[in-house]
Short mmCIF file of C-alpha atoms in Angstrom, two decimals:
data_model
loop_
_atom_site.label_atom_id
_atom_site.label_comp_id
_atom_site.label_asym_id
_atom_site.label_seq_id
_atom_site.Cartn_x
_atom_site.Cartn_y
_atom_site.Cartn_z
CA UNK A 118 123.37 78.98 87.16
CA UNK A 119 120.87 81.68 88.10
CA UNK A 120 120.60 82.81 84.51
CA UNK A 121 119.05 79.47 83.49
CA UNK A 122 116.40 79.62 86.24
CA UNK A 123 113.02 81.37 86.18
CA UNK A 124 111.92 83.77 88.87
CA UNK A 125 108.56 83.12 90.43
CA UNK A 126 106.71 84.96 93.19
CA UNK A 127 104.67 82.96 95.64
CA UNK A 128 102.15 84.82 97.79
CA UNK A 129 100.50 83.06 100.69
CA UNK A 130 96.92 83.94 101.55
CA UNK A 131 95.26 83.05 104.84
CA UNK A 132 91.63 82.10 104.22
CA UNK A 133 90.61 82.63 107.88
CA UNK A 134 92.10 83.81 111.10
CA UNK A 135 91.04 80.73 113.06
CA UNK A 136 93.20 78.52 110.77
CA UNK A 137 90.37 76.09 110.21
CA UNK A 138 89.89 73.95 107.06
CA UNK A 139 87.02 74.55 104.66
CA UNK A 140 86.39 78.10 105.99
CA UNK A 141 86.80 81.23 103.83
CA UNK A 142 86.61 84.85 105.04
CA UNK A 143 86.06 86.93 101.94
CA UNK A 144 86.86 90.36 103.32
CA UNK A 145 90.14 89.26 104.85
CA UNK A 146 91.14 87.41 101.70
CA UNK A 147 90.33 90.34 99.37
CA UNK A 148 92.23 92.69 101.66
CA UNK A 149 95.30 90.47 101.57
CA UNK A 150 95.15 90.29 97.75
CA UNK A 151 94.81 94.08 97.51
CA UNK A 152 97.70 94.70 99.85
CA UNK A 153 99.88 92.21 97.96
CA UNK A 154 99.21 94.05 94.67
CA UNK A 155 97.62 91.11 92.97
CA UNK A 156 94.43 93.01 92.14
CA UNK A 157 96.38 95.92 90.67
CA UNK A 158 98.58 93.59 88.61
CA UNK A 159 95.55 91.81 87.25
CA UNK A 160 93.84 95.13 86.45
CA UNK A 161 96.92 96.41 84.60
CA UNK A 162 97.34 93.16 82.69
CA UNK A 163 93.68 93.15 81.72
CA UNK A 164 93.76 96.70 80.48
CA UNK A 165 96.39 95.92 77.76
CA UNK A 166 96.83 92.16 77.17
CA UNK A 167 94.50 90.25 79.47
CA UNK A 168 95.20 86.81 77.98
CA UNK A 169 98.47 85.00 77.36
CA UNK A 170 99.42 81.55 76.21
CA UNK A 171 102.64 79.72 75.56
CA UNK A 172 103.72 79.13 71.99
CA UNK A 173 103.37 75.32 72.19
CA UNK A 174 99.89 75.62 73.67
CA UNK A 175 98.85 78.06 70.92
CA UNK A 176 100.09 75.70 68.23
CA UNK A 177 98.44 72.72 69.90
CA UNK A 178 95.12 74.38 70.65
CA UNK A 179 94.53 76.45 67.49
CA UNK A 180 96.16 74.27 64.84
CA UNK A 181 92.74 73.69 63.29
CA UNK A 182 92.55 77.38 62.26
CA UNK A 183 95.12 77.08 59.49
CA UNK A 184 93.63 78.09 56.17
CA UNK A 185 93.61 75.63 53.33
CA UNK A 186 96.91 75.67 51.42
CA UNK A 187 98.81 77.67 54.04
CA UNK A 188 102.41 76.63 54.53
CA UNK A 189 103.12 75.36 58.03
CA UNK A 190 105.30 72.77 59.61
CA UNK A 191 103.90 69.75 61.45
CA UNK A 192 103.22 70.45 65.07
CA UNK A 193 103.36 66.74 65.80
CA UNK A 194 107.17 66.95 66.00
CA UNK A 195 108.14 65.78 69.51
CA UNK A 196 110.91 68.37 69.68
CA UNK A 197 108.34 71.17 69.49
CA UNK A 198 106.33 69.64 72.36
CA UNK A 199 109.33 69.17 74.65
CA UNK A 200 110.21 72.61 76.04
CA UNK A 201 113.36 71.39 77.75
CA UNK A 202 115.03 69.94 74.68
CA UNK A 203 118.02 71.63 73.10
CA UNK A 204 116.40 71.48 69.69
CA UNK A 205 113.57 73.67 70.97
CA UNK A 206 116.00 76.29 72.35
CA UNK A 207 117.89 76.47 69.07
CA UNK A 208 114.72 76.74 66.93
CA UNK A 209 112.68 79.06 69.19
CA UNK A 210 112.66 81.71 66.49
CA UNK A 211 111.09 79.27 63.97
CA UNK A 212 108.34 78.40 66.46
CA UNK A 213 107.67 82.10 67.08
CA UNK A 214 107.40 82.70 63.33
CA UNK A 215 104.98 79.77 62.98
CA UNK A 216 102.87 81.05 65.89
CA UNK A 217 102.88 84.55 64.44
CA UNK A 218 101.78 83.28 61.01
CA UNK A 219 99.01 81.18 62.60
CA UNK A 220 97.67 84.06 64.71
CA UNK A 221 98.01 86.57 61.87
CA UNK A 222 95.92 84.33 59.67
CA UNK A 223 93.34 83.58 62.38
CA UNK A 224 93.04 87.16 63.80
CA UNK A 225 93.27 89.10 60.56
CA UNK A 226 89.68 90.24 60.89
CA UNK A 227 90.47 91.96 64.27
CA UNK A 228 93.28 94.16 62.94
CA UNK A 229 92.74 97.95 63.31
CA UNK A 230 94.47 101.07 61.98
CA UNK A 231 95.66 103.86 64.31
CA UNK A 232 97.63 106.77 62.97
CA UNK A 233 98.29 104.94 59.72
CA UNK A 234 99.64 101.87 61.43
CA UNK A 235 98.08 98.42 61.59
CA UNK A 236 97.47 97.34 65.15
CA UNK A 237 97.26 93.59 65.60
CA UNK A 238 95.16 91.84 68.24
CA UNK A 239 98.19 89.98 69.60
CA UNK A 240 101.82 90.38 70.40
CA UNK A 241 104.41 87.63 70.23
CA UNK A 242 106.76 87.42 73.15
CA UNK A 243 109.80 85.28 73.73
CA UNK A 244 107.91 82.31 75.17
CA UNK A 245 104.27 83.48 75.15
CA UNK A 246 101.72 85.08 72.91
CA UNK A 247 99.75 88.02 74.38
CA UNK A 248 96.23 88.69 73.23
CA UNK A 249 94.21 91.90 73.39
CA UNK A 250 90.73 92.01 74.75
CA UNK A 251 88.38 89.79 72.71
CA UNK A 252 91.14 88.17 70.65
CA UNK A 253 91.25 84.91 72.61
CA UNK A 254 87.45 84.76 72.65
CA UNK A 255 87.47 85.18 68.86
CA UNK A 256 90.05 82.37 68.53
CA UNK A 257 87.99 80.12 70.81
CA UNK A 258 84.84 80.87 68.82
CA UNK A 259 86.62 80.12 65.54
CA UNK A 260 88.07 76.97 67.05
CA UNK A 261 84.64 75.87 68.27
CA UNK A 262 83.18 76.62 64.83
CA UNK A 263 85.87 74.55 63.10
CA UNK A 264 85.52 71.77 65.60
CA UNK A 265 81.76 71.83 65.14
CA UNK A 266 82.26 71.47 61.37
CA UNK A 267 84.54 68.46 61.87
CA UNK A 268 82.22 67.18 64.61
CA UNK A 269 79.34 67.36 62.14
CA UNK A 270 81.43 65.45 59.61
CA UNK A 271 82.38 62.87 62.24
CA UNK A 272 78.77 62.67 63.37
CA UNK A 273 77.73 62.19 59.76
CA UNK A 274 80.15 59.33 59.35
CA UNK A 275 79.23 57.81 62.73
CA UNK A 276 75.51 58.21 62.13
CA UNK A 277 75.92 56.76 58.66
CA UNK A 278 77.80 53.83 60.17
CA UNK A 279 75.14 53.38 62.88
CA UNK A 280 72.33 53.70 60.32
CA UNK A 281 74.04 51.21 58.04
CA UNK A 282 74.58 48.89 60.98
CA UNK A 283 70.94 49.25 62.00
CA UNK A 284 69.86 48.71 58.39
CA UNK A 285 71.99 45.58 58.13
CA UNK A 286 70.59 44.35 61.44
CA UNK A 287 67.02 45.03 60.32
CA UNK A 288 67.71 43.47 56.94
CA UNK A 289 69.15 40.38 58.60
CA UNK A 290 66.15 40.27 60.95
CA UNK A 291 63.80 40.63 57.99
CA UNK A 292 65.69 37.89 56.13
CA UNK A 293 65.46 35.63 59.18
CA UNK A 294 61.76 36.42 59.56
CA UNK A 295 61.15 35.72 55.87
CA UNK A 296 63.21 32.53 56.16
CA UNK A 297 61.19 31.46 59.20
CA UNK A 298 57.96 32.23 57.38
CA UNK A 299 59.12 30.38 54.27
CA UNK A 300 60.22 27.48 56.45
CA UNK A 301 56.82 27.45 58.15
CA UNK A 302 54.96 27.57 54.83
CA UNK A 303 57.21 24.95 53.27
CA UNK A 304 56.86 22.71 56.31
CA UNK A 305 53.09 23.08 56.32
CA UNK A 306 53.00 22.31 52.60
CA UNK A 307 55.37 19.40 53.10
CA UNK A 308 53.20 18.03 55.92
CA UNK A 309 50.13 18.35 53.72
CA UNK A 310 51.88 16.54 50.89
CA UNK A 311 53.10 13.87 53.30
CA UNK A 312 49.57 13.46 54.69
CA UNK A 313 48.16 13.19 51.18
CA UNK A 314 50.86 10.71 50.19
CA UNK A 315 50.19 8.67 53.33
CA UNK A 316 46.46 8.62 52.64
CA UNK A 317 47.11 7.69 49.01
CA UNK A 318 49.50 4.93 50.05
CA UNK A 319 47.01 3.72 52.66
CA UNK A 320 44.24 3.58 50.07
CA UNK A 321 46.47 1.79 47.58
CA UNK A 322 47.75 -0.65 50.21
CA UNK A 323 44.18 -1.28 51.40
CA UNK A 324 43.09 -2.16 47.87
CA UNK A 325 46.15 -4.34 47.40
CA UNK A 326 45.51 -6.01 50.77
CA UNK A 327 41.86 -6.68 49.83
CA UNK A 328 42.93 -8.26 46.55
CA UNK A 329 45.65 -10.23 48.35
CA UNK A 330 43.22 -11.44 51.05
CA UNK A 331 40.72 -12.55 48.40
CA UNK A 332 43.45 -14.36 46.55
CA UNK A 333 44.72 -15.96 49.76
CA UNK A 334 41.22 -17.08 50.66
CA UNK A 335 40.75 -18.52 47.19
CA UNK A 336 44.11 -20.26 47.41
CA UNK A 337 43.30 -21.52 50.91
CA UNK A 338 39.92 -22.92 49.84
CA UNK A 339 41.42 -24.46 46.72
CA UNK A 340 44.20 -25.90 48.86
CA UNK A 341 41.68 -27.45 51.23
CA UNK A 342 39.69 -28.89 48.32
CA UNK A 343 42.89 -30.25 46.80
CA UNK A 344 43.93 -31.66 50.16
CA UNK A 345 40.57 -33.40 50.61
CA UNK A 346 40.66 -34.77 47.06
CA UNK A 347 44.25 -35.90 47.43
CA UNK A 348 43.42 -37.42 50.78
CA UNK A 349 40.56 -39.39 49.24
CA UNK A 350 42.73 -40.47 46.30
CA UNK A 351 45.58 -41.38 48.63
CA UNK A 352 43.18 -43.29 50.90
CA UNK A 353 41.84 -45.29 47.97
CA UNK A 354 45.35 -45.93 46.75
CA UNK A 355 46.37 -46.90 50.26
CA UNK A 356 43.45 -49.34 50.59
CA UNK A 357 44.30 -50.92 47.25
CA UNK A 358 48.00 -51.04 48.14
CA UNK A 359 47.22 -52.50 51.54
CA UNK A 360 44.99 -55.19 50.03
CA UNK A 361 47.67 -55.97 47.46
CA UNK A 362 50.33 -55.97 50.18
CA UNK A 363 48.20 -58.28 52.32
CA UNK A 364 47.75 -60.62 49.35
CA UNK A 365 51.47 -60.45 48.54
CA UNK A 366 52.37 -61.01 52.18
CA UNK A 367 49.93 -63.92 52.37
CA UNK A 368 51.46 -65.50 49.27
CA UNK A 369 54.98 -64.77 50.48
CA UNK A 370 54.26 -66.10 53.94
CA UNK A 371 52.58 -69.15 52.40
CA UNK A 372 55.62 -69.72 50.19
CA UNK A 373 57.89 -69.30 53.20
CA UNK A 374 55.77 -71.45 55.50
CA UNK A 375 55.17 -74.36 53.12
CA UNK A 376 58.74 -75.76 53.33
CA UNK A 377 58.65 -75.26 57.06
CA UNK A 378 55.28 -76.98 57.20
CA UNK A 379 56.64 -79.90 55.21
CA UNK A 380 59.65 -80.06 57.53
CA UNK A 381 57.33 -79.90 60.55
CA UNK A 382 55.24 -82.72 59.09
CA UNK A 383 58.36 -84.76 58.60
CA UNK A 384 59.45 -83.97 62.15
CA UNK A 385 56.03 -84.92 63.41
CA UNK A 386 56.19 -88.17 61.50
CA UNK A 387 59.66 -88.90 62.89
CA UNK A 388 58.47 -88.04 66.38
CA UNK A 389 55.45 -90.29 65.91
CA UNK A 390 57.77 -93.02 64.61
CA UNK A 391 60.04 -92.56 67.60
CA UNK A 392 57.09 -92.63 69.94
CA UNK A 393 55.87 -95.77 68.23
CA UNK A 394 59.32 -97.28 68.62
CA UNK A 395 59.36 -96.26 72.25
CA UNK A 396 55.91 -97.81 72.72
CA UNK A 397 57.09 -100.92 70.90
CA UNK A 398 60.18 -101.10 73.06
CA UNK A 399 58.05 -100.69 76.17
CA UNK A 400 55.79 -103.41 74.93
CA UNK A 401 58.83 -105.54 74.21
CA UNK A 402 60.14 -104.81 77.71
CA UNK A 403 56.81 -105.76 79.18
CA UNK A 404 56.69 -108.82 76.99
CA UNK A 405 60.24 -109.67 77.94
CA UNK A 406 59.42 -109.19 81.57
CA UNK A 407 56.37 -111.31 81.18
CA UNK A 408 58.37 -113.92 79.36
CA UNK A 409 61.08 -113.79 81.98
CA UNK A 410 58.51 -114.40 84.61
CA UNK A 411 57.05 -117.18 82.55
CA UNK A 412 60.53 -118.45 81.79
CA UNK A 413 61.37 -118.53 85.45
CA UNK A 414 58.19 -120.32 86.12
CA UNK A 415 58.80 -122.63 83.18
CA UNK A 416 62.46 -123.08 84.16
CA UNK A 417 61.36 -124.66 87.26
CA UNK A 418 59.47 -127.09 85.28
CA UNK A 419 61.79 -127.78 82.42
CA UNK A 420 64.99 -126.96 80.82
CA UNK A 421 65.20 -125.20 77.49
CA UNK A 422 67.93 -125.45 75.02
CA UNK A 423 70.43 -122.67 74.19
CA UNK A 424 69.59 -122.83 70.51
CA UNK A 425 66.02 -121.74 71.07
CA UNK A 426 67.17 -118.90 73.28
CA UNK A 427 69.66 -117.71 70.66
CA UNK A 428 67.05 -117.80 67.97
CA UNK A 429 64.67 -115.97 70.16
CA UNK A 430 67.30 -113.34 70.94
CA UNK A 431 68.11 -112.95 67.24
CA UNK A 432 64.48 -112.50 66.46
CA UNK A 433 64.21 -109.90 69.12
CA UNK A 434 67.16 -107.98 67.71
CA UNK A 435 65.64 -108.05 64.26
CA UNK A 436 62.35 -106.89 65.67
CA UNK A 437 64.09 -103.95 67.33
CA UNK A 438 65.70 -102.90 64.06
CA UNK A 439 62.36 -102.93 62.27
CA UNK A 440 60.08 -99.79 62.63
CA UNK A 441 57.11 -101.74 63.72
CA UNK A 442 57.52 -104.37 66.24
CA UNK A 443 57.00 -107.84 64.84
CA UNK A 444 54.50 -110.01 66.44
CA UNK A 445 55.84 -111.80 69.38
CA UNK A 446 56.84 -115.33 68.47
CA UNK A 447 55.54 -118.06 70.43
CA UNK A 448 57.95 -119.18 72.99
CA UNK A 449 59.74 -122.29 72.11
CA UNK A 450 61.54 -124.19 74.53
CA UNK A 451 62.15 -122.31 77.68
CA UNK A 452 65.80 -121.50 78.25
CA UNK A 453 67.65 -122.31 81.25
CA UNK A 454 67.15 -120.16 84.21
CA UNK A 455 70.68 -118.68 84.46
CA UNK A 456 71.12 -117.85 80.76
CA UNK A 457 67.74 -116.11 80.39
CA UNK A 458 68.48 -113.77 83.20
CA UNK A 459 71.75 -112.52 81.68
CA UNK A 460 70.25 -112.01 78.25
CA UNK A 461 67.30 -110.20 79.68
CA UNK A 462 69.57 -107.91 81.65
CA UNK A 463 71.61 -107.14 78.59
CA UNK A 464 68.45 -106.48 76.61
CA UNK A 465 67.12 -104.25 79.33
CA UNK A 466 70.34 -102.18 79.44
CA UNK A 467 70.38 -101.74 75.70
CA UNK A 468 66.71 -100.74 75.72
CA UNK A 469 67.31 -98.14 78.48
CA UNK A 470 70.28 -96.66 76.60
CA UNK A 471 68.23 -96.51 73.43
CA UNK A 472 65.36 -94.75 75.19
CA UNK A 473 67.71 -92.23 76.79
CA UNK A 474 69.31 -91.44 73.45
CA UNK A 475 65.94 -91.09 71.80
CA UNK A 476 64.73 -88.75 74.51
CA UNK A 477 67.81 -86.52 74.12
CA UNK A 478 67.34 -86.38 70.36
CA UNK A 479 63.68 -85.50 70.76
CA UNK A 480 64.54 -82.73 73.23
CA UNK A 481 67.19 -81.29 70.87
CA UNK A 482 64.82 -81.34 67.96
CA UNK A 483 62.11 -79.66 69.96
CA UNK A 484 64.50 -76.88 71.17
CA UNK A 485 65.73 -76.32 67.59
CA UNK A 486 62.15 -76.21 66.38
CA UNK A 487 61.25 -73.60 69.04
CA UNK A 488 64.32 -71.48 68.15
CA UNK A 489 63.45 -71.63 64.46
CA UNK A 490 59.89 -70.58 65.20
CA UNK A 491 61.16 -67.56 67.23
CA UNK A 492 63.53 -66.54 64.40
CA UNK A 493 60.71 -66.93 61.90
CA UNK A 494 58.39 -64.74 63.99
CA UNK A 495 61.13 -62.09 64.34
CA UNK A 496 61.80 -62.07 60.60
CA UNK A 497 58.10 -61.89 59.96
CA UNK A 498 57.75 -58.83 62.22
CA UNK A 499 60.78 -57.12 60.62
CA UNK A 500 59.41 -57.79 57.18
CA UNK A 501 56.04 -56.33 58.16
CA UNK A 502 57.71 -53.23 59.59
CA UNK A 503 59.83 -52.74 56.48
CA UNK A 504 56.82 -53.11 54.22
CA UNK A 505 54.82 -50.61 56.31
CA UNK A 506 57.72 -48.15 56.33
CA UNK A 507 58.14 -48.52 52.60
CA UNK A 508 54.45 -47.91 52.00
CA UNK A 509 54.38 -44.83 54.30
CA UNK A 510 57.58 -43.49 52.74
CA UNK A 511 56.13 -43.90 49.26
CA UNK A 512 52.93 -42.14 50.26
CA UNK A 513 54.88 -39.31 51.98
CA UNK A 514 57.16 -38.89 48.98
CA UNK A 515 54.19 -38.68 46.62
CA UNK A 516 52.47 -36.13 48.92
CA UNK A 517 55.65 -34.07 49.20
CA UNK A 518 56.13 -34.16 45.45
CA UNK A 519 52.59 -32.91 44.88
CA UNK A 520 53.03 -30.21 47.56
CA UNK A 521 56.34 -29.08 46.00
CA UNK A 522 54.67 -28.77 42.60
CA UNK A 523 51.84 -26.74 44.14
CA UNK A 524 54.32 -24.50 45.95
CA UNK A 525 56.25 -23.90 42.72
CA UNK A 526 53.06 -22.87 40.95
CA UNK A 527 52.05 -20.57 43.84
CA UNK A 528 55.56 -19.05 43.94
CA UNK A 529 55.44 -18.33 40.22
CA UNK A 530 52.06 -16.61 40.63
CA UNK A 531 53.34 -14.56 43.57
CA UNK A 532 56.44 -13.50 41.60
CA UNK A 533 54.28 -12.36 38.69
CA UNK A 534 52.04 -10.39 41.04
CA UNK A 535 55.09 -8.86 42.73
CA UNK A 536 56.42 -7.72 39.37
CA UNK A 537 53.04 -6.15 38.59
CA UNK A 538 52.95 -4.43 42.00
CA UNK A 539 56.51 -3.13 41.54
CA UNK A 540 55.65 -1.67 38.15
CA UNK A 541 52.54 -0.04 39.62
CA UNK A 542 54.57 1.37 42.54
CA UNK A 543 57.15 2.78 40.12
CA UNK A 544 54.44 4.46 38.09
CA UNK A 545 52.91 5.90 41.27
CA UNK A 546 56.33 7.17 42.40
CA UNK A 547 56.90 8.86 39.05
CA UNK A 548 53.49 10.51 39.23
CA UNK A 549 54.16 11.61 42.80
CA UNK A 550 57.57 13.09 41.86
CA UNK A 551 56.00 14.97 38.93
CA UNK A 552 53.26 16.30 41.22
CA UNK A 553 55.86 17.41 43.77
CA UNK A 554 57.91 19.21 41.14
CA UNK A 555 54.84 20.97 39.78
CA UNK A 556 53.77 22.01 43.29
CA UNK A 557 57.30 23.27 44.03
CA UNK A 558 57.33 25.38 40.87
CA UNK A 559 53.92 26.86 41.63
CA UNK A 560 54.86 27.57 45.22
CA UNK A 561 58.20 29.15 44.23
CA UNK A 562 56.39 31.40 41.73
CA UNK A 563 53.82 32.44 44.31
CA UNK A 564 56.42 33.07 47.02
CA UNK A 565 58.59 35.11 44.65
CA UNK A 566 55.56 37.19 43.68
CA UNK A 567 54.60 37.76 47.32
CA UNK A 568 58.18 38.60 48.24
CA UNK A 569 58.54 41.08 45.40
CA UNK A 570 55.22 42.66 46.36
CA UNK A 571 56.26 43.00 50.00
CA UNK A 572 59.66 44.37 49.03
CA UNK A 573 58.02 46.84 46.66
CA UNK A 574 55.58 48.01 49.34
CA UNK A 575 58.38 48.40 51.91
CA UNK A 576 60.55 50.32 49.44
CA UNK A 577 57.71 52.63 48.42
CA UNK A 578 56.80 53.23 52.06
CA UNK A 579 60.41 54.07 52.92
CA UNK A 580 60.71 56.39 49.91
CA UNK A 581 57.48 58.22 50.77
CA UNK A 582 58.48 58.55 54.45
CA UNK A 583 61.95 59.79 53.51
CA UNK A 584 60.52 62.40 51.11
CA UNK A 585 57.96 63.58 53.68
CA UNK A 586 60.68 63.94 56.33
CA UNK A 587 63.47 65.55 54.31
CA UNK A 588 61.81 67.33 51.41
CA UNK A 589 60.53 70.88 52.03
CA UNK A 590 58.79 71.17 48.67
CA UNK A 591 55.11 70.37 49.27
CA UNK A 592 54.37 70.04 45.56
CA UNK A 593 57.10 67.41 45.15
CA UNK A 594 55.66 65.52 48.12
CA UNK A 595 52.17 65.66 46.59
CA UNK A 596 53.54 64.45 43.24
CA UNK A 597 55.32 61.57 44.96
CA UNK A 598 52.15 60.60 46.87
CA UNK A 599 50.15 60.77 43.64
CA UNK A 600 52.70 58.56 41.88
CA UNK A 601 52.55 56.13 44.79
CA UNK A 602 48.75 55.94 44.60
CA UNK A 603 48.94 55.52 40.82
CA UNK A 604 51.46 52.68 41.19
CA UNK A 605 49.28 50.99 43.80
CA UNK A 606 46.19 51.25 41.61
CA UNK A 607 48.07 49.98 38.55
CA UNK A 608 49.51 47.06 40.52
CA UNK A 609 46.17 46.10 42.06
CA UNK A 610 44.43 46.27 38.69
CA UNK A 611 47.23 44.42 36.88
CA UNK A 612 47.80 40.64 36.53
CA UNK A 613 49.90 40.57 39.72
CA UNK A 614 47.50 42.54 41.93
CA UNK A 615 44.30 41.32 43.53
CA UNK A 616 44.06 38.36 41.16
CA UNK A 617 47.49 37.14 42.25
CA UNK A 618 46.49 37.53 45.89
CA UNK A 619 43.42 35.39 45.17
CA UNK A 620 45.45 32.61 43.64
CA UNK A 621 45.92 33.57 39.99
CA UNK A 622 49.55 33.33 38.92
CA UNK A 623 51.44 36.36 37.62
CA UNK A 624 54.88 37.63 36.75
CA UNK A 625 57.34 38.24 39.57
CA UNK A 626 58.92 41.26 37.86
CA UNK A 627 55.81 43.49 37.73
CA UNK A 628 54.29 45.55 34.91
CA UNK A 629 56.32 48.03 32.85
CA UNK A 630 54.60 51.03 34.51
CA UNK A 631 55.72 49.84 37.92
CA UNK A 632 59.29 49.33 36.69
CA UNK A 633 59.26 52.82 35.16
CA UNK A 634 58.09 54.42 38.42
CA UNK A 635 60.76 52.59 40.41
CA UNK A 636 63.34 53.72 37.83
CA UNK A 637 62.17 57.33 38.30
CA UNK A 638 62.65 57.17 42.06
CA UNK A 639 66.00 55.44 41.68
CA UNK A 640 67.26 58.08 39.25
CA UNK A 641 65.81 60.90 41.40
CA UNK A 642 67.58 59.80 44.59
CA UNK A 643 70.67 58.70 42.74
#
């Protein structure tokens, strides 16, 4: 409905007659505003209540002007900020009362009395608050003053946070710098200790190596002397053993060869006997041939009897059985021509068979003799080899036994020396560890003293700078500077001052005067 709407007047102003953008004709514009009554309305409104604000805007903008302990409702309620809500329409009177209380409290100093009545610097309307001349400026000034107070508090907190953050950053940087410096000093000290330890170990190892080389040379020379002596002894023993072995071999070979020699003599005798028999048979054959020829010649002349021939043949057979041929008997009566021929043929056949058999036997005996000689030579060579191998093995075993004994003695000496070296190394390690611990303690004491001195100087410098910046009392500043100089002089003259800087050890906590001065400053700045 029309009752729920709000009437608004819209006046259109032409900035220029040419209807161009970004062009303003001031005279024409002012004339239009004057004719439309805008200037008069503004003049009238400025003469009584020149400023006006809605209730929600007043509560939102000047809520910081509530006095401490004043009763007011929270303006953060969303129903108070929403002007179109039904809750706001029903509680408009409560909002007006809250705005009136807020403005009455904030503008109480601008109230005046006319004709016995108190005239306020504002008037509360239905939806707006109207302010007299200077009232809104007073509210803005009060608001700015309150905001500046809270801004100072916020700035204090923010600056404190930034200063603390900067202090933490500087402290961390200082800690890192001190850690780097300590690391550098510790590393340099460690490298010096390592260099010293390396030089000490080199010197010790050089001495040990010199002793070891001398001992090795002595052992080498003694070994060579022992080798030469053992070689000479072994050579003498070898010569004696070789002579004995030669004698033993000669006796053994003689004992082995004597039966063979006897057998060979017997074989030679049998061969000579066989050769003699062969010669005798040949002679008999020749004699028989000669007799046959003579018998043939004599047969022509006369006839011989069979008895004489038989006797002659019997004698011949007996002569063949005997080793030496019997002397040829004188021919008796010549046999007959036909009978002598048959007997002679038979005798010749038997003699040829006998010679062939004897030749085969001689050949067999000779081949057996040659085979036995070869076997004997082979056995002789094998025996010689075995005896040589036995002698060399015995000599090698004796040499190895002597060498093993020498090695055992040398090993025992080396083990004893190793035990001595190990004990010496352990003692050196213990001394080195004790030296390291002592150096660490001295270095830690010195570093703690230097750190405390640096921290003390930094703290004193900060305290003096802070007092010079913030303190307005010149006498207090002079007293602080005098105390600082006194502390410096006491520290430099004390056991932890110049003497500590030159290398004399001192306490890390400082003298009692220094602790008392630091306690004064700590208690003074709380």
